Amino acid sequence: MKTILLVDDEQRMLDLLTLYLEPRGYRCIKQTSALNSLVYLGSHSVDLVILDIMMPEMDGWTLCAEIRKEWDVPIIMLTARTDKSDVVKGLGIGADDYISKPFDEEELLARIEAVLRRSKAQSNLLTFKGLVLNLESFDLHYQKAPILLTRKEFSMMQLFLENPNKVFTRDHLITSIWGHGVGTEDRTIDSHVRNLREKLRKAQFPADEHLQTVWGLGYKWQDG
């Protein structure tokens, strides 16, 4: 079941949205406070945020920007403000869609489903400064040019991109990529890292800046 965080200072609107969405299989979390919604996001996972713009303690534009600083959760703005400049502003600060009040129930549901589909597709991609690692098709591109990897190199790349700045010992890499109880030597890890670096270099990616050796410990992916 997908969870939607609803943020609007009008309780009536929150209840109306919940009335529409819960029978369609969505779990709704209602917040009348923008600040409380940030606190909620800090300790709970949600699949989508639907927020109003005109709220007293923090407007929806500011809330959207604050959410974008910390989370990649999809955001739909649902508001009575319909000027083109308002729509452009909302999309520009990170909203995924913008719906005007009063809204049509079927259109709202269709927009929600579309945003969630796009979010699911994006969740299969790990990106970093022009690198795109596709977890579904098992391929890597840099600035749209393919970089051919072995399955072990792909697994290593995924581990690094998912854990930037974390130092992995050779033992940890062996366990994570080859599995427990496999008789792989440290030099096998070194060889794979060396090959991965070389492939990234050949694609003109600055591998030495990011795939770094931590002497005496192992390797890390430097984010920065």
Tab-separated table of C-alpha atoms in Angstrom:
chain	number	residue	atom	x	y	z
A	1	MET	CA	0.000	0.000	0.000
A	2	LYS	CA	1.371	3.417	-1.007
A	3	THR	CA	1.530	6.089	1.685
A	4	ILE	CA	0.662	9.702	0.831
A	5	LEU	CA	1.488	12.594	3.145
A	6	LEU	CA	-1.217	15.277	2.839
A	7	VAL	CA	-0.248	18.775	3.995
A	8	ASP	CA	-2.938	21.471	4.141
A	9	ASP	CA	-3.947	23.872	6.903
A	10	GLU	CA	-7.632	23.175	6.153
A	11	GLN	CA	-8.799	20.033	7.937
A	12	ARG	CA	-11.811	19.838	5.609
A	13	MET	CA	-9.552	19.503	2.569
A	14	LEU	CA	-7.459	16.820	4.276
A	15	ASP	CA	-10.606	14.850	5.088
A	16	LEU	CA	-11.896	15.236	1.526
A	17	LEU	CA	-8.646	13.985	0.000
A	18	THR	CA	-8.581	11.059	2.391
A	19	LEU	CA	-12.176	10.234	1.457
A	20	TYR	CA	-11.152	10.087	-2.209
A	21	LEU	CA	-7.828	8.297	-1.838
A	22	GLU	CA	-8.203	5.642	0.855
A	23	PRO	CA	-10.892	3.640	-1.025
A	24	ARG	CA	-8.417	3.530	-3.949
A	25	GLY	CA	-5.858	1.731	-1.810
A	26	TYR	CA	-3.737	4.635	-0.549
A	27	ARG	CA	-2.803	5.185	3.091
A	28	CYS	CA	-3.165	8.883	3.965
A	29	ILE	CA	-1.220	10.750	6.634
A	30	LYS	CA	-2.820	14.125	7.370
A	31	GLN	CA	-0.816	17.145	8.547
A	32	THR	CA	-2.204	20.657	9.041
A	33	SER	CA	1.268	22.008	9.846
A	34	ALA	CA	4.101	22.363	7.335
A	35	LEU	CA	6.665	22.219	10.129
A	36	ASN	CA	5.124	19.067	11.583
A	37	SER	CA	5.187	17.474	8.145
A	38	LEU	CA	8.976	17.967	8.017
A	39	VAL	CA	9.278	16.332	11.435
A	40	TYR	CA	7.161	13.432	10.188
A	41	LEU	CA	9.316	12.949	7.095
A	42	GLY	CA	12.388	12.846	9.306
A	43	SER	CA	11.262	9.585	10.880
A	44	HIS	CA	8.799	8.022	8.414
A	45	SER	CA	8.920	6.892	4.804
A	46	VAL	CA	6.210	8.057	2.393
A	47	ASP	CA	5.678	7.474	-1.317
A	48	LEU	CA	4.202	10.876	-2.216
A	49	VAL	CA	3.562	14.315	-0.717
A	50	ILE	CA	0.543	16.406	-1.698
A	51	LEU	CA	0.756	19.930	-0.333
A	52	ASP	CA	-1.103	23.215	-0.351
A	53	ILE	CA	0.642	26.539	-0.993
A	54	MET	CA	-1.165	29.045	1.211
A	55	MET	CA	-0.374	27.934	4.760
A	56	PRO	CA	0.291	30.222	7.739
A	57	GLU	CA	3.596	29.138	9.299
A	58	MET	CA	5.368	28.084	6.080
A	59	ASP	CA	4.013	28.335	2.548
A	60	GLY	CA	4.020	25.389	0.170
A	61	TRP	CA	6.840	26.752	-1.971
A	62	THR	CA	9.145	26.947	1.041
A	63	LEU	CA	8.018	23.538	2.259
A	64	CYS	CA	8.668	22.017	-1.176
A	65	ALA	CA	12.177	23.498	-1.216
A	66	GLU	CA	12.867	22.213	2.310
A	67	ILE	CA	11.715	18.717	1.391
A	68	ARG	CA	13.913	18.741	-1.718
A	69	LYS	CA	17.000	19.507	0.397
A	70	GLU	CA	16.666	16.163	2.186
A	71	TRP	CA	14.374	13.790	0.294
A	72	ASP	CA	13.627	12.620	-3.261
A	73	VAL	CA	9.977	11.859	-2.501
A	74	PRO	CA	7.583	12.921	-5.322
A	75	ILE	CA	5.627	16.124	-4.613
A	76	ILE	CA	2.309	17.319	-6.027
A	77	MET	CA	1.161	20.862	-5.291
A	78	LEU	CA	-2.619	21.118	-4.889
A	79	THR	CA	-3.683	24.742	-4.648
A	80	ALA	CA	-6.194	27.416	-5.590
A	81	ARG	CA	-3.384	29.548	-7.044
A	82	THR	CA	-3.589	29.001	-10.783
A	83	ASP	CA	-1.486	31.787	-12.300
A	84	LYS	CA	1.073	30.526	-14.812
A	85	SER	CA	3.853	32.153	-12.767
A	86	ASP	CA	2.776	30.152	-9.708
A	87	VAL	CA	2.821	26.896	-11.675
A	88	VAL	CA	6.253	27.671	-13.101
A	89	LYS	CA	7.560	28.592	-9.649
A	90	GLY	CA	6.247	25.365	-8.101
A	91	LEU	CA	7.748	23.145	-10.784
A	92	GLY	CA	10.983	25.113	-10.688
A	93	ILE	CA	11.612	24.460	-7.007
A	94	GLY	CA	11.085	20.735	-7.306
A	95	ALA	CA	7.383	19.863	-7.469
A	96	ASP	CA	6.595	16.944	-9.791
A	97	ASP	CA	3.113	18.155	-10.669
A	98	TYR	CA	0.744	21.051	-9.986
A	99	ILE	CA	-3.040	20.637	-9.657
A	100	SER	CA	-5.554	23.444	-9.256
A	101	LYS	CA	-8.419	23.576	-6.760
A	102	PRO	CA	-11.213	22.772	-7.171
A	103	PHE	CA	-9.980	19.523	-8.650
A	104	ASP	CA	-11.588	16.650	-10.492
A	105	GLU	CA	-11.320	13.409	-8.528
A	106	GLU	CA	-10.461	11.236	-11.517
A	107	GLU	CA	-7.839	13.686	-12.773
A	108	LEU	CA	-6.250	13.828	-9.321
A	109	LEU	CA	-6.019	10.039	-9.174
A	110	ALA	CA	-4.587	9.873	-12.691
A	111	ARG	CA	-1.954	12.497	-11.844
A	112	ILE	CA	-1.004	10.634	-8.661
A	113	GLU	CA	-0.596	7.358	-10.557
A	114	ALA	CA	1.505	9.059	-13.254
A	115	VAL	CA	3.844	10.678	-10.715
A	116	LEU	CA	4.261	7.385	-8.860
A	117	ARG	CA	5.055	5.568	-12.126
A	118	ARG	CA	7.747	8.112	-12.975
A	119	SER	CA	9.144	7.815	-9.478
A	120	LYS	CA	9.334	4.013	-9.745
A	121	ALA	CA	11.196	4.270	-13.050
A	122	GLN	CA	13.678	6.738	-11.587
A	123	SER	CA	14.249	4.528	-8.536
A	124	ASN	CA	15.938	2.002	-10.839
A	125	LEU	CA	18.629	4.549	-11.697
A	126	LEU	CA	21.664	5.567	-9.666
A	127	THR	CA	23.170	8.804	-10.953
A	128	PHE	CA	26.370	10.668	-10.167
A	129	LYS	CA	27.826	13.605	-12.119
A	130	GLY	CA	26.884	12.241	-15.515
A	131	LEU	CA	27.117	8.561	-14.581
A	132	VAL	CA	23.868	6.592	-14.820
A	133	LEU	CA	23.748	3.069	-13.411
A	134	ASN	CA	20.555	1.269	-14.459
A	135	LEU	CA	19.650	-1.413	-11.908
A	136	GLU	CA	17.026	-2.901	-14.191
A	137	SER	CA	18.982	-3.273	-17.425
A	138	PHE	CA	22.351	-3.738	-15.644
A	139	ASP	CA	24.239	-1.153	-17.635
A	140	LEU	CA	26.329	1.934	-16.954
A	141	HIS	CA	26.537	5.109	-19.031
A	142	TYR	CA	28.610	8.252	-18.712
A	143	GLN	CA	27.177	11.265	-20.531
A	144	LYS	CA	25.017	8.766	-22.459
A	145	ALA	CA	28.029	6.725	-23.673
A	146	PRO	CA	28.001	3.060	-22.518
A	147	ILE	CA	30.657	1.628	-20.213
A	148	LEU	CA	30.777	-2.159	-20.404
A	149	LEU	CA	31.070	-3.824	-16.990
A	150	THR	CA	31.263	-7.380	-15.755
A	151	ARG	CA	28.597	-8.440	-13.248
A	152	LYS	CA	31.085	-8.133	-10.364
A	153	GLU	CA	32.148	-4.667	-11.520
A	154	PHE	CA	28.501	-3.670	-11.789
A	155	SER	CA	27.814	-4.902	-8.237
A	156	MET	CA	30.851	-3.016	-6.975
A	157	MET	CA	29.757	0.164	-8.735
A	158	GLN	CA	26.277	-0.139	-7.262
A	159	LEU	CA	27.683	-0.619	-3.767
A	160	PHE	CA	29.877	2.461	-4.069
A	161	LEU	CA	27.170	4.725	-5.524
A	162	GLU	CA	24.642	3.661	-2.902
A	163	ASN	CA	27.130	4.343	-0.102
A	164	PRO	CA	29.138	7.480	-0.948
A	165	ASN	CA	32.046	8.338	1.381
A	166	LYS	CA	31.804	4.988	3.180
A	167	VAL	CA	35.065	3.057	3.438
A	168	PHE	CA	34.752	-0.597	2.439
A	169	THR	CA	37.412	-3.030	3.584
A	170	ARG	CA	38.453	-5.717	1.139
A	171	ASP	CA	36.779	-8.331	3.362
A	172	HIS	CA	33.551	-6.329	3.279
A	173	LEU	CA	33.687	-6.093	-0.517
A	174	ILE	CA	34.348	-9.816	-0.835
A	175	THR	CA	31.371	-10.636	1.413
A	176	SER	CA	29.035	-8.123	-0.255
A	177	ILE	CA	29.864	-9.007	-3.857
A	178	TRP	CA	31.075	-12.627	-3.847
A	179	GLY	CA	29.171	-13.823	-0.773
A	180	HIS	CA	30.051	-15.524	2.492
A	181	GLY	CA	32.510	-18.385	2.511
A	182	VAL	CA	33.942	-17.684	-0.930
A	183	GLY	CA	37.694	-18.157	-1.202
A	184	THR	CA	38.466	-14.844	-2.882
A	185	GLU	CA	41.762	-13.101	-2.188
A	186	ASP	CA	42.395	-9.412	-1.528
A	187	ARG	CA	44.248	-9.085	-4.820
A	188	THR	CA	41.039	-10.085	-6.638
A	189	ILE	CA	39.345	-7.023	-5.158
A	190	ASP	CA	42.311	-4.850	-6.102
A	191	SER	CA	42.167	-6.172	-9.655
A	192	HIS	CA	38.447	-5.442	-9.986
A	193	VAL	CA	38.860	-1.917	-8.607
A	194	ARG	CA	41.765	-1.304	-10.979
A	195	ASN	CA	39.728	-2.518	-13.963
A	196	LEU	CA	36.729	-0.447	-12.922
A	197	ARG	CA	38.876	2.674	-12.586
A	198	GLU	CA	40.397	2.097	-16.003
A	199	LYS	CA	37.014	1.708	-17.673
A	200	LEU	CA	35.783	4.916	-16.055
A	201	ARG	CA	38.938	6.765	-17.131
A	202	LYS	CA	38.569	5.598	-20.730
A	203	ALA	CA	35.058	7.052	-20.716
A	204	GLN	CA	36.592	10.391	-19.586
A	205	PHE	CA	35.050	10.164	-16.121
A	206	PRO	CA	37.415	11.479	-13.381
A	207	ALA	CA	37.706	8.103	-11.676
A	208	ASP	CA	40.706	8.960	-9.500
A	209	GLU	CA	38.797	11.785	-7.838
A	210	HIS	CA	35.976	9.521	-6.738
A	211	LEU	CA	37.032	5.851	-6.606
A	212	GLN	CA	39.698	6.268	-3.972
A	213	THR	CA	42.059	3.922	-2.172
A	214	VAL	CA	42.092	4.300	1.610
A	215	TRP	CA	45.526	2.977	2.442
A	216	GLY	CA	45.545	0.207	5.019
A	217	LEU	CA	41.760	-0.111	4.924
A	218	GLY	CA	40.187	-0.508	1.498
A	219	TYR	CA	38.245	1.670	-0.928
A	220	LYS	CA	35.575	4.342	-0.965
A	221	TRP	CA	33.549	6.413	-3.409
A	222	GLN	CA	34.246	10.067	-2.665
A	223	ASP	CA	31.190	12.274	-3.140
A	224	GLY	CA	32.370	15.797	-3.831
